[in-house]
Amino acid sequence: MADGWYQMGVKNFGLGNVAWVFDASPTDGENDNMKCGLVDTADYAVNLATHEFRDASGLAAGIEETSGSMTLVSAAADGVLDASDVTFVGTAGDTCEGILLWQSKGSAATDRLLLWWDASAGLPVTLGGDVTVQWGNTGGTLLARL
Amino acid sequence: MPSPRRRELEPITFVSVERVFQPQVKVRATRDLNGWADRQKRVKWHIGSGRIGYLDSDVARQFQVKGYVQILEGDVKPVSDDERAEILSTMTVIGLGGNGDG
Protein backbone atom coordinates (compact mmCIF):
# COMPACT_ATOMS: atom_id res chain seq x y z
CA MET A 1 0.00 0.00 0.00
CA ALA A 2 0.96 3.63 0.16
CA ASP A 3 0.26 6.74 2.17
CA GLY A 4 -2.63 8.84 1.00
CA TRP A 5 -6.15 10.15 1.18
CA TYR A 6 -9.27 8.08 1.32
CA GLN A 7 -11.13 9.04 -1.83
CA MET A 8 -14.36 9.58 0.10
CA GLY A 9 -12.43 11.71 2.56
CA VAL A 10 -11.49 14.10 -0.22
CA LYS A 11 -15.09 14.05 -1.42
CA ASN A 12 -16.30 14.94 2.07
CA PHE A 13 -13.88 17.88 2.14
CA GLY A 14 -15.36 18.97 -1.17
CA LEU A 15 -18.90 18.64 0.11
CA GLY A 16 -18.06 20.85 3.07
CA ASN A 17 -18.50 18.02 5.58
CA VAL A 18 -14.98 18.41 6.99
CA ALA A 19 -13.53 21.63 8.39
CA TRP A 20 -9.81 21.74 9.15
CA VAL A 21 -10.07 24.58 11.64
CA PHE A 22 -8.46 25.14 15.03
CA ASP A 23 -10.98 24.65 17.81
CA ALA A 24 -9.94 25.00 21.45
CA SER A 25 -12.57 22.50 22.55
CA PRO A 26 -13.63 20.22 19.71
CA THR A 27 -16.34 17.70 20.49
CA ASP A 28 -17.77 14.68 18.73
CA GLY A 29 -20.22 15.68 16.06
CA GLU A 30 -18.48 18.88 15.07
CA ASN A 31 -16.93 19.00 11.62
CA ASP A 32 -13.54 20.09 12.99
CA ASN A 33 -13.06 17.18 15.41
CA MET A 34 -10.26 14.90 14.16
CA LYS A 35 -8.68 11.90 15.84
CA CYS A 36 -5.92 9.52 14.85
CA GLY A 37 -4.88 6.02 15.76
CA LEU A 38 -2.29 3.30 15.38
CA VAL A 39 -3.62 0.38 13.35
CA ASP A 40 -2.73 -3.30 13.19
CA THR A 41 -3.11 -4.30 9.55
CA ALA A 42 -3.50 -7.94 10.58
CA ASP A 43 -7.04 -6.88 11.50
CA TYR A 44 -7.71 -4.17 8.92
CA ALA A 45 -6.97 -4.21 5.19
CA VAL A 46 -7.00 -0.61 4.02
CA ASN A 47 -8.90 0.31 0.86
CA LEU A 48 -8.47 3.99 0.04
CA ALA A 49 -10.84 3.73 -2.92
CA THR A 50 -13.92 2.37 -1.17
CA HIS A 51 -13.78 2.78 2.62
CA GLU A 52 -15.60 5.83 3.95
CA PHE A 53 -16.50 5.27 7.59
CA ARG A 54 -14.72 3.89 10.65
CA ASP A 55 -17.00 0.87 10.68
CA ALA A 56 -15.10 -0.58 7.70
CA SER A 57 -14.49 -4.29 8.15
CA GLY A 58 -11.85 -5.07 10.77
CA LEU A 59 -11.03 -1.47 11.56
CA ALA A 60 -12.60 -1.28 15.02
CA ALA A 61 -10.53 -4.26 16.09
CA GLY A 62 -7.45 -3.01 14.28
CA ILE A 63 -7.12 0.35 16.02
CA GLU A 64 -4.78 -0.40 18.92
CA GLU A 65 -4.31 3.17 20.13
CA THR A 66 -6.69 6.11 19.70
CA SER A 67 -6.05 9.78 20.31
CA GLY A 68 -8.41 12.28 21.81
CA SER A 69 -9.45 15.28 19.74
CA MET A 70 -6.44 16.56 17.83
CA THR A 71 -5.17 20.13 18.06
CA LEU A 72 -5.48 21.34 14.50
CA VAL A 73 -3.74 24.22 12.83
CA SER A 74 -6.29 25.93 10.60
CA ALA A 75 -5.79 25.02 6.95
CA ALA A 76 -3.42 27.33 5.10
CA ALA A 77 -4.53 29.26 2.03
CA ASP A 78 -2.71 26.86 -0.27
CA GLY A 79 -4.52 23.81 1.12
CA VAL A 80 -1.83 22.66 3.52
CA LEU A 81 -3.08 20.95 6.67
CA ASP A 82 -1.20 20.76 9.96
CA ALA A 83 -1.72 19.69 13.53
CA SER A 84 0.21 19.29 16.77
CA ASP A 85 2.19 16.10 17.11
CA VAL A 86 0.36 13.32 18.91
CA THR A 87 1.91 11.15 21.63
CA PHE A 88 0.46 7.91 22.90
CA VAL A 89 1.84 7.34 26.41
CA GLY A 90 2.37 3.82 27.74
CA THR A 91 1.12 1.98 24.67
CA ALA A 92 0.14 -1.67 24.72
CA GLY A 93 -1.11 -4.05 22.09
CA ASP A 94 -0.12 -5.61 18.80
CA THR A 95 2.48 -4.24 16.41
CA CYS A 96 0.97 -1.50 14.25
CA GLU A 97 1.75 -0.96 10.59
CA GLY A 98 -0.58 1.94 9.83
CA ILE A 99 -1.69 5.34 11.06
CA LEU A 100 -5.24 6.44 10.46
CA LEU A 101 -6.73 9.92 10.73
CA TRP A 102 -10.48 10.39 10.82
CA GLN A 103 -13.18 12.91 11.56
CA SER A 104 -14.91 11.94 14.80
CA LYS A 105 -18.67 12.33 14.55
CA GLY A 106 -19.44 10.16 17.55
CA SER A 107 -19.77 6.60 16.27
CA ALA A 108 -17.92 4.18 14.02
CA ALA A 109 -20.78 4.29 11.51
CA THR A 110 -20.52 8.06 11.10
CA ASP A 111 -16.80 8.78 11.68
CA ARG A 112 -15.33 9.74 8.28
CA LEU A 113 -11.97 8.29 7.21
CA LEU A 114 -9.58 10.90 5.84
CA LEU A 115 -5.91 9.88 5.70
CA TRP A 116 -3.78 6.76 5.93
CA TRP A 117 -0.03 6.23 6.32
CA ASP A 118 1.81 2.90 6.20
CA ALA A 119 4.99 3.70 4.30
CA SER A 120 6.66 6.18 6.62
CA ALA A 121 9.83 5.99 8.66
CA GLY A 122 9.16 4.39 12.02
CA LEU A 123 6.52 1.98 10.76
CA PRO A 124 5.75 -0.69 11.72
CA VAL A 125 5.90 0.26 15.38
CA THR A 126 6.11 -2.16 18.28
CA LEU A 127 3.88 -0.99 21.09
CA GLY A 128 5.11 -1.01 24.66
CA GLY A 129 6.45 2.47 25.40
CA ASP A 130 5.48 5.96 24.29
CA VAL A 131 4.83 6.50 20.58
CA THR A 132 4.83 9.95 19.02
CA VAL A 133 3.33 10.59 15.60
CA GLN A 134 5.30 13.51 14.25
CA TRP A 135 3.46 15.06 11.33
CA GLY A 136 5.64 16.26 8.50
CA ASN A 137 7.64 19.38 9.12
CA THR A 138 8.76 20.02 5.59
CA GLY A 139 7.67 23.43 4.36
CA GLY A 140 4.65 23.22 2.10
CA THR A 141 3.65 19.68 3.05
CA LEU A 142 3.27 19.37 6.84
CA LEU A 143 0.54 16.89 7.70
CA ALA A 144 -1.06 16.73 4.28
CA ARG A 145 -2.12 18.78 1.30
CA LEU A 146 -5.56 18.90 -0.23
CA MET B 1 -5.94 -7.16 27.17
CA PRO B 2 -9.43 -6.89 25.63
CA SER B 3 -10.18 -9.21 22.75
CA PRO B 4 -10.62 -7.68 19.30
CA ARG B 5 -14.36 -8.33 19.61
CA ARG B 6 -14.51 -6.43 22.88
CA ARG B 7 -12.61 -3.52 21.35
CA GLU B 8 -15.15 -3.46 18.57
CA LEU B 9 -18.07 -3.33 20.97
CA GLU B 10 -16.86 -0.83 23.50
CA PRO B 11 -16.00 2.74 22.49
CA ILE B 12 -13.27 4.62 24.28
CA THR B 13 -14.19 7.25 26.84
CA PHE B 14 -11.82 10.19 27.28
CA VAL B 15 -11.32 11.98 30.59
CA SER B 16 -9.18 14.93 31.68
CA VAL B 17 -5.80 14.34 33.29
CA GLU B 18 -7.13 15.68 36.59
CA ARG B 19 -9.45 12.67 36.78
CA VAL B 20 -6.44 10.33 36.64
CA PHE B 21 -3.45 11.98 38.31
CA GLN B 22 -3.11 13.75 41.63
CA PRO B 23 -3.08 17.48 40.85
CA GLN B 24 0.33 18.33 42.29
CA VAL B 25 2.09 20.13 39.44
CA LYS B 26 0.64 22.61 36.93
CA VAL B 27 1.84 21.97 33.38
CA ARG B 28 1.26 23.07 29.80
CA ALA B 29 1.26 20.31 27.17
CA THR B 30 3.61 20.83 24.23
CA ARG B 31 1.79 18.25 22.07
CA ASP B 32 -1.41 16.24 22.14
CA LEU B 33 -0.97 13.64 24.89
CA ASN B 34 -3.03 10.50 25.30
CA GLY B 35 -2.74 7.56 27.68
CA TRP B 36 -4.72 4.77 29.22
CA ALA B 37 -6.48 5.53 32.49
CA ASP B 38 -8.06 2.07 32.59
CA ARG B 39 -7.41 -0.17 29.62
CA GLN B 40 -9.88 -2.84 30.69
CA LYS B 41 -12.68 -0.28 30.99
CA ARG B 42 -11.60 1.46 27.76
CA VAL B 43 -10.95 4.82 29.46
CA LYS B 44 -8.15 7.14 28.28
CA TRP B 45 -6.90 10.47 29.51
CA HIS B 46 -6.13 13.29 27.08
CA ILE B 47 -4.65 16.76 27.17
CA GLY B 48 -4.35 18.86 24.04
CA SER B 49 -1.28 20.76 22.91
CA GLY B 50 -1.05 24.14 24.59
CA ARG B 51 -3.61 23.24 27.22
CA ILE B 52 -2.94 23.56 30.94
CA GLY B 53 -3.46 20.63 33.29
CA TYR B 54 -2.35 19.15 36.58
CA LEU B 55 -0.26 16.01 37.00
CA ASP B 56 1.27 14.23 39.94
CA SER B 57 4.87 15.21 40.49
CA ASP B 58 6.46 11.97 39.28
CA VAL B 59 4.50 11.93 36.02
CA ALA B 60 5.18 15.64 35.51
CA ARG B 61 8.89 15.02 36.02
CA GLN B 62 8.98 12.21 33.46
CA PHE B 63 6.92 14.20 30.96
CA GLN B 64 9.22 17.20 31.39
CA VAL B 65 12.27 15.06 30.60
CA LYS B 66 10.52 13.71 27.52
CA GLY B 67 9.60 17.23 26.38
CA TYR B 68 5.88 16.56 26.62
CA VAL B 69 5.11 19.37 29.05
CA GLN B 70 6.41 22.62 30.47
CA ILE B 71 6.13 22.90 34.22
CA LEU B 72 4.33 26.08 35.22
CA GLU B 73 3.92 25.64 38.96
CA GLY B 74 5.10 23.06 41.48
CA ASP B 75 8.31 21.26 42.28
CA VAL B 76 9.70 18.06 40.81
CA LYS B 77 12.76 16.12 41.90
CA PRO B 78 15.93 16.54 39.82
CA VAL B 79 16.74 13.79 37.32
CA SER B 80 20.10 12.02 37.18
CA ASP B 81 21.78 11.29 33.85
CA ASP B 82 21.11 7.56 34.23
CA GLU B 83 17.48 8.16 35.05
CA ARG B 84 17.12 10.57 32.14
CA ALA B 85 18.53 7.96 29.76
CA GLU B 86 16.15 5.35 31.14
CA ILE B 87 13.14 7.65 30.75
CA LEU B 88 14.09 8.61 27.21
CA SER B 89 14.62 4.98 26.19
CA THR B 90 10.86 4.40 26.24
CA MET B 91 10.14 6.83 23.41
CA THR B 92 9.52 6.02 19.76
CA VAL B 93 8.93 8.62 17.05
CA ILE B 94 7.16 8.00 13.76
CA GLY B 95 8.12 10.76 11.33
CA LEU B 96 5.51 11.11 8.60
CA GLY B 97 7.30 13.74 6.58
CA GLY B 98 4.20 15.14 4.93
CA ASN B 99 3.58 11.98 2.96
CA GLY B 100 -0.15 12.46 3.09
CA ASP B 101 -0.09 14.65 0.02
CA GLY B 102 -3.19 13.83 -1.92
mmCIF file with all atom_site columns, N, CA and C in Angstrom, chain B residues 54-93:
data_model
loop_
_atom_site.group_PDB
_atom_site.id
_atom_site.type_symbol
_atom_site.label_atom_id
_atom_site.label_alt_id
_atom_site.label_comp_id
_atom_site.label_asym_id
_atom_site.label_entity_id
_atom_site.label_seq_id
_atom_site.pdbx_PDB_ins_code
_atom_site.Cartn_x
_atom_site.Cartn_y
_atom_site.Cartn_z
_atom_site.occupancy
_atom_site.B_iso_or_equiv
_atom_site.pdbx_formal_charge
_atom_site.auth_seq_id
_atom_site.auth_comp_id
_atom_site.auth_asym_id
_atom_site.auth_atom_id
_atom_site.pdbx_PDB_model_num
ATOM 1   N N  . TYR B 1 54 ? -3.049 19.466 35.333 1.00 0.00 ? 54 TYR B N  1
ATOM 2   C CA . TYR B 1 54 ? -2.351 19.154 36.577 1.00 0.00 ? 54 TYR B CA 1
ATOM 3   C C  . TYR B 1 54 ? -2.003 17.669 36.603 1.00 0.00 ? 54 TYR B C  1
ATOM 4   N N  . LEU B 1 55 ? -0.751 17.386 36.933 1.00 0.00 ? 55 LEU B N  1
ATOM 5   C CA . LEU B 1 55 ? -0.259 16.008 36.997 1.00 0.00 ? 55 LEU B CA 1
ATOM 6   C C  . LEU B 1 55 ? 0.359  15.765 38.363 1.00 0.00 ? 55 LEU B C  1
ATOM 7   N N  . ASP B 1 56 ? 0.505  14.485 38.721 1.00 0.00 ? 56 ASP B N  1
ATOM 8   C CA . ASP B 1 56 ? 1.266  14.226 39.942 1.00 0.00 ? 56 ASP B CA 1
ATOM 9   C C  . ASP B 1 56 ? 2.742  14.458 39.644 1.00 0.00 ? 56 ASP B C  1
ATOM 10  N N  . SER B 1 57 ? 3.513  14.697 40.674 1.00 0.00 ? 57 SER B N  1
ATOM 11  C CA . SER B 1 57 ? 4.869  15.214 40.490 1.00 0.00 ? 57 SER B CA 1
ATOM 12  C C  . SER B 1 57 ? 5.767  14.226 39.741 1.00 0.00 ? 57 SER B C  1
ATOM 13  N N  . ASP B 1 58 ? 5.587  12.936 39.952 1.00 0.00 ? 58 ASP B N  1
ATOM 14  C CA . ASP B 1 58 ? 6.456  11.970 39.281 1.00 0.00 ? 58 ASP B CA 1
ATOM 15  C C  . ASP B 1 58 ? 6.155  11.908 37.780 1.00 0.00 ? 58 ASP B C  1
ATOM 16  N N  . VAL B 1 59 ? 4.882  11.929 37.445 1.00 0.00 ? 59 VAL B N  1
ATOM 17  C CA . VAL B 1 59 ? 4.505  11.925 36.020 1.00 0.00 ? 59 VAL B CA 1
ATOM 18  C C  . VAL B 1 59 ? 4.960  13.225 35.363 1.00 0.00 ? 59 VAL B C  1
ATOM 19  N N  . ALA B 1 60 ? 4.762  14.346 36.058 1.00 0.00 ? 60 ALA B N  1
ATOM 20  C CA . ALA B 1 60 ? 5.179  15.637 35.509 1.00 0.00 ? 60 ALA B CA 1
ATOM 21  C C  . ALA B 1 60 ? 6.680  15.661 35.246 1.00 0.00 ? 60 ALA B C  1
ATOM 22  N N  . ARG B 1 61 ? 7.427  15.065 36.147 1.00 0.00 ? 61 ARG B N  1
ATOM 23  C CA . ARG B 1 61 ? 8.893  15.016 36.021 1.00 0.00 ? 61 ARG B CA 1
ATOM 24  C C  . ARG B 1 61 ? 9.293  14.214 34.784 1.00 0.00 ? 61 ARG B C  1
ATOM 25  N N  . GLN B 1 62 ? 8.663  13.040 34.634 1.00 0.00 ? 62 GLN B N  1
ATOM 26  C CA . GLN B 1 62 ? 8.979  12.210 33.460 1.00 0.00 ? 62 GLN B CA 1
ATOM 27  C C  . GLN B 1 62 ? 8.567  12.906 32.167 1.00 0.00 ? 62 GLN B C  1
ATOM 28  N N  . PHE B 1 63 ? 7.389  13.528 32.169 1.00 0.00 ? 63 PHE B N  1
ATOM 29  C CA . PHE B 1 63 ? 6.915  14.201 30.957 1.00 0.00 ? 63 PHE B CA 1
ATOM 30  C C  . PHE B 1 63 ? 7.788  15.414 30.625 1.00 0.00 ? 63 PHE B C  1
ATOM 31  N N  . GLN B 1 64 ? 8.327  16.062 31.648 1.00 0.00 ? 64 GLN B N  1
ATOM 32  C CA . GLN B 1 64 ? 9.220  17.197 31.394 1.00 0.00 ? 64 GLN B CA 1
ATOM 33  C C  . GLN B 1 64 ? 10.497 16.711 30.709 1.00 0.00 ? 64 GLN B C  1
ATOM 34  N N  . VAL B 1 65 ? 11.049 15.617 31.211 1.00 0.00 ? 65 VAL B N  1
ATOM 35  C CA . VAL B 1 65 ? 12.268 15.063 30.603 1.00 0.00 ? 65 VAL B CA 1
ATOM 36  C C  . VAL B 1 65 ? 12.029 14.686 29.147 1.00 0.00 ? 65 VAL B C  1
ATOM 37  N N  . LYS B 1 66 ? 10.844 14.142 28.880 1.00 0.00 ? 66 LYS B N  1
ATOM 38  C CA . LYS B 1 66 ? 10.524 13.714 27.521 1.00 0.00 ? 66 LYS B CA 1
ATOM 39  C C  . LYS B 1 66 ? 10.143 14.884 26.605 1.00 0.00 ? 66 LYS B C  1
ATOM 40  N N  . GLY B 1 67 ? 9.982  16.065 27.177 1.00 0.00 ? 67 GLY B N  1
ATOM 41  C CA . GLY B 1 67 ? 9.602  17.227 26.376 1.00 0.00 ? 67 GLY B CA 1
ATOM 42  C C  . GLY B 1 67 ? 8.126  17.303 26.090 1.00 0.00 ? 67 GLY B C  1
ATOM 43  N N  . TYR B 1 68 ? 7.315  16.571 26.850 1.00 0.00 ? 68 TYR B N  1
ATOM 44  C CA . TYR B 1 68 ? 5.878  16.560 26.615 1.00 0.00 ? 68 TYR B CA 1
ATOM 45  C C  . TYR B 1 68 ? 5.173  17.750 27.252 1.00 0.00 ? 68 TYR B C  1
ATOM 46  N N  . VAL B 1 69 ? 5.762  18.273 28.326 1.00 0.00 ? 69 VAL B N  1
ATOM 47  C CA . VAL B 1 69 ? 5.105  19.372 29.050 1.00 0.00 ? 69 VAL B CA 1
ATOM 48  C C  . VAL B 1 69 ? 6.152  20.393 29.502 1.00 0.00 ? 69 VAL B C  1
ATOM 49  N N  . GLN B 1 70 ? 5.645  21.597 29.753 1.00 0.00 ? 70 GLN B N  1
ATOM 50  C CA . GLN B 1 70 ? 6.412  22.616 30.466 1.00 0.00 ? 70 GLN B CA 1
ATOM 51  C C  . GLN B 1 70 ? 5.800  22.727 31.863 1.00 0.00 ? 70 GLN B C  1
ATOM 52  N N  . ILE B 1 71 ? 6.652  22.770 32.861 1.00 0.00 ? 71 ILE B N  1
ATOM 53  C CA . ILE B 1 71 ? 6.133  22.897 34.220 1.00 0.00 ? 71 ILE B CA 1
ATOM 54  C C  . ILE B 1 71 ? 5.913  24.375 34.539 1.00 0.00 ? 71 ILE B C  1
ATOM 55  N N  . LEU B 1 72 ? 4.697  24.695 34.941 1.00 0.00 ? 72 LEU B N  1
ATOM 56  C CA . LEU B 1 72 ? 4.331  26.080 35.225 1.00 0.00 ? 72 LEU B CA 1
ATOM 57  C C  . LEU B 1 72 ? 4.380  26.383 36.713 1.00 0.00 ? 72 LEU B C  1
ATOM 58  N N  . GLU B 1 73 ? 3.908  25.458 37.507 1.00 0.00 ? 73 GLU B N  1
ATOM 59  C CA . GLU B 1 73 ? 3.920  25.643 38.963 1.00 0.00 ? 73 GLU B CA 1
ATOM 60  C C  . GLU B 1 73 ? 4.109  24.291 39.630 1.00 0.00 ? 73 GLU B C  1
ATOM 61  N N  . GLY B 1 74 ? 4.884  24.297 40.727 1.00 0.00 ? 74 GLY B N  1
ATOM 62  C CA . GLY B 1 74 ? 5.097  23.060 41.475 1.00 0.00 ? 74 GLY B CA 1
ATOM 63  C C  . GLY B 1 74 ? 6.520  22.568 41.320 1.00 0.00 ? 74 GLY B C  1
ATOM 64  N N  . ASP B 1 75 ? 6.932  21.746 42.250 1.00 0.00 ? 75 ASP B N  1
ATOM 65  C CA . ASP B 1 75 ? 8.310  21.258 42.277 1.00 0.00 ? 75 ASP B CA 1
ATOM 66  C C  . ASP B 1 75 ? 8.378  19.791 41.876 1.00 0.00 ? 75 ASP B C  1
ATOM 67  N N  . VAL B 1 76 ? 9.424  19.465 41.124 1.00 0.00 ? 76 VAL B N  1
ATOM 68  C CA . VAL B 1 76 ? 9.702  18.065 40.813 1.00 0.00 ? 76 VAL B CA 1
ATOM 69  C C  . VAL B 1 76 ? 11.143 17.774 41.189 1.00 0.00 ? 76 VAL B C  1
ATOM 70  N N  . LYS B 1 77 ? 11.406 16.514 41.499 1.00 0.00 ? 77 LYS B N  1
ATOM 71  C CA . LYS B 1 77 ? 12.761 16.125 41.901 1.00 0.00 ? 77 LYS B CA 1
ATOM 72  C C  . LYS B 1 77 ? 13.706 16.198 40.703 1.00 0.00 ? 77 LYS B C  1
ATOM 73  N N  . PRO B 1 78 ? 14.966 16.540 40.932 1.00 0.00 ? 78 PRO B N  1
ATOM 74  C CA . PRO B 1 78 ? 15.929 16.541 39.823 1.00 0.00 ? 78 PRO B CA 1
ATOM 75  C C  . PRO B 1 78 ? 16.121 15.134 39.261 1.00 0.00 ? 78 PRO B C  1
ATOM 76  N N  . VAL B 1 79 ? 16.586 15.074 38.012 1.00 0.00 ? 79 VAL B N  1
ATOM 77  C CA . VAL B 1 79 ? 16.743 13.794 37.317 1.00 0.00 ? 79 VAL B CA 1
ATOM 78  C C  . VAL B 1 79 ? 18.227 13.546 37.062 1.00 0.00 ? 79 VAL B C  1
ATOM 79  N N  . SER B 1 80 ? 18.704 12.367 37.437 1.00 0.00 ? 80 SER B N  1
ATOM 80  C CA . SER B 1 80 ? 20.102 12.022 37.179 1.00 0.00 ? 80 SER B CA 1
ATOM 81  C C  . SER B 1 80 ? 20.278 11.658 35.705 1.00 0.00 ? 80 SER B C  1
ATOM 82  N N  . ASP B 1 81 ? 21.511 11.630 35.254 1.00 0.00 ? 81 ASP B N  1
ATOM 83  C CA . ASP B 1 81 ? 21.781 11.286 33.853 1.00 0.00 ? 81 ASP B CA 1
ATOM 84  C C  . ASP B 1 81 ? 21.304 9.875  33.520 1.00 0.00 ? 81 ASP B C  1
ATOM 85  N N  . ASP B 1 82 ? 21.546 8.943  34.455 1.00 0.00 ? 82 ASP B N  1
ATOM 86  C CA . ASP B 1 82 ? 21.112 7.561  34.227 1.00 0.00 ? 82 ASP B CA 1
ATOM 87  C C  . ASP B 1 82 ? 19.594 7.472  34.130 1.00 0.00 ? 82 ASP B C  1
ATOM 88  N N  . GLU B 1 83 ? 18.935 8.197  35.038 1.00 0.00 ? 83 GLU B N  1
ATOM 89  C CA . GLU B 1 83 ? 17.479 8.157  35.048 1.00 0.00 ? 83 GLU B CA 1
ATOM 90  C C  . GLU B 1 83 ? 16.922 8.809  33.778 1.00 0.00 ? 83 GLU B C  1
ATOM 91  N N  . ARG B 1 84 ? 17.555 9.899  33.361 1.00 0.00 ? 84 ARG B N  1
ATOM 92  C CA . ARG B 1 84 ? 17.121 10.565 32.137 1.00 0.00 ? 84 ARG B CA 1
ATOM 93  C C  . ARG B 1 84 ? 17.232 9.616  30.941 1.00 0.00 ? 84 ARG B C  1
ATOM 94  N N  . ALA B 1 85 ? 18.339 8.902  30.879 1.00 0.00 ? 85 ALA B N  1
ATOM 95  C CA . ALA B 1 85 ? 18.525 7.963  29.764 1.00 0.00 ? 85 ALA B CA 1
ATOM 96  C C  . ALA B 1 85 ? 17.470 6.861  29.799 1.00 0.00 ? 85 ALA B C  1
ATOM 97  N N  . GLU B 1 86 ? 17.157 6.411  31.003 1.00 0.00 ? 86 GLU B N  1
ATOM 98  C CA . GLU B 1 86 ? 16.150 5.354  31.141 1.00 0.00 ? 86 GLU B CA 1
ATOM 99  C C  . GLU B 1 86 ? 14.780 5.861  30.709 1.00 0.00 ? 86 GLU B C  1
ATOM 100 N N  . ILE B 1 87 ? 14.443 7.074  31.123 1.00 0.00 ? 87 ILE B N  1
ATOM 101 C CA . ILE B 1 87 ? 13.142 7.651  30.753 1.00 0.00 ? 87 ILE B CA 1
ATOM 102 C C  . ILE B 1 87 ? 13.047 7.830  29.240 1.00 0.00 ? 87 ILE B C  1
ATOM 103 N N  . LEU B 1 88 ? 14.118 8.332  28.653 1.00 0.00 ? 88 LEU B N  1
ATOM 104 C CA . LEU B 1 88 ? 14.088 8.614  27.208 1.00 0.00 ? 88 LEU B CA 1
ATOM 105 C C  . LEU B 1 88 ? 14.092 7.338  26.370 1.00 0.00 ? 88 LEU B C  1
ATOM 106 N N  . SER B 1 89 ? 14.534 6.230  26.958 1.00 0.00 ? 89 SER B N  1
ATOM 107 C CA . SER B 1 89 ? 14.616 4.983  26.193 1.00 0.00 ? 89 SER B CA 1
ATOM 108 C C  . SER B 1 89 ? 13.243 4.412  25.862 1.00 0.00 ? 89 SER B C  1
ATOM 109 N N  . THR B 1 90 ? 12.204 4.941  26.476 1.00 0.00 ? 90 THR B N  1
ATOM 110 C CA . THR B 1 90 ? 10.857 4.398  26.244 1.00 0.00 ? 90 THR B CA 1
ATOM 111 C C  . THR B 1 90 ? 10.128 5.114  25.120 1.00 0.00 ? 90 THR B C  1
ATOM 112 N N  . MET B 1 91 ? 10.824 6.007  24.424 1.00 0.00 ? 91 MET B N  1
ATOM 113 C CA . MET B 1 91 ? 10.136 6.829  23.411 1.00 0.00 ? 91 MET B CA 1
ATOM 114 C C  . MET B 1 91 ? 10.432 6.347  21.995 1.00 0.00 ? 91 MET B C  1
ATOM 115 N N  . THR B 1 92 ? 9.386  6.318  21.181 1.00 0.00 ? 92 THR B N  1
ATOM 116 C CA . THR B 1 92 ? 9.515  6.016  19.757 1.00 0.00 ? 92 THR B CA 1
ATOM 117 C C  . THR B 1 92 ? 8.853  7.136  18.965 1.00 0.00 ? 92 THR B C  1
ATOM 118 N N  . VAL B 1 93 ? 9.492  7.563  17.881 1.00 0.00 ? 93 VAL B N  1
ATOM 119 C CA . VAL B 1 93 ? 8.933  8.625  17.048 1.00 0.00 ? 93 VAL B CA 1
ATOM 120 C C  . VAL B 1 93 ? 8.689  8.101  15.639 1.00 0.00 ? 93 VAL B C  1
#
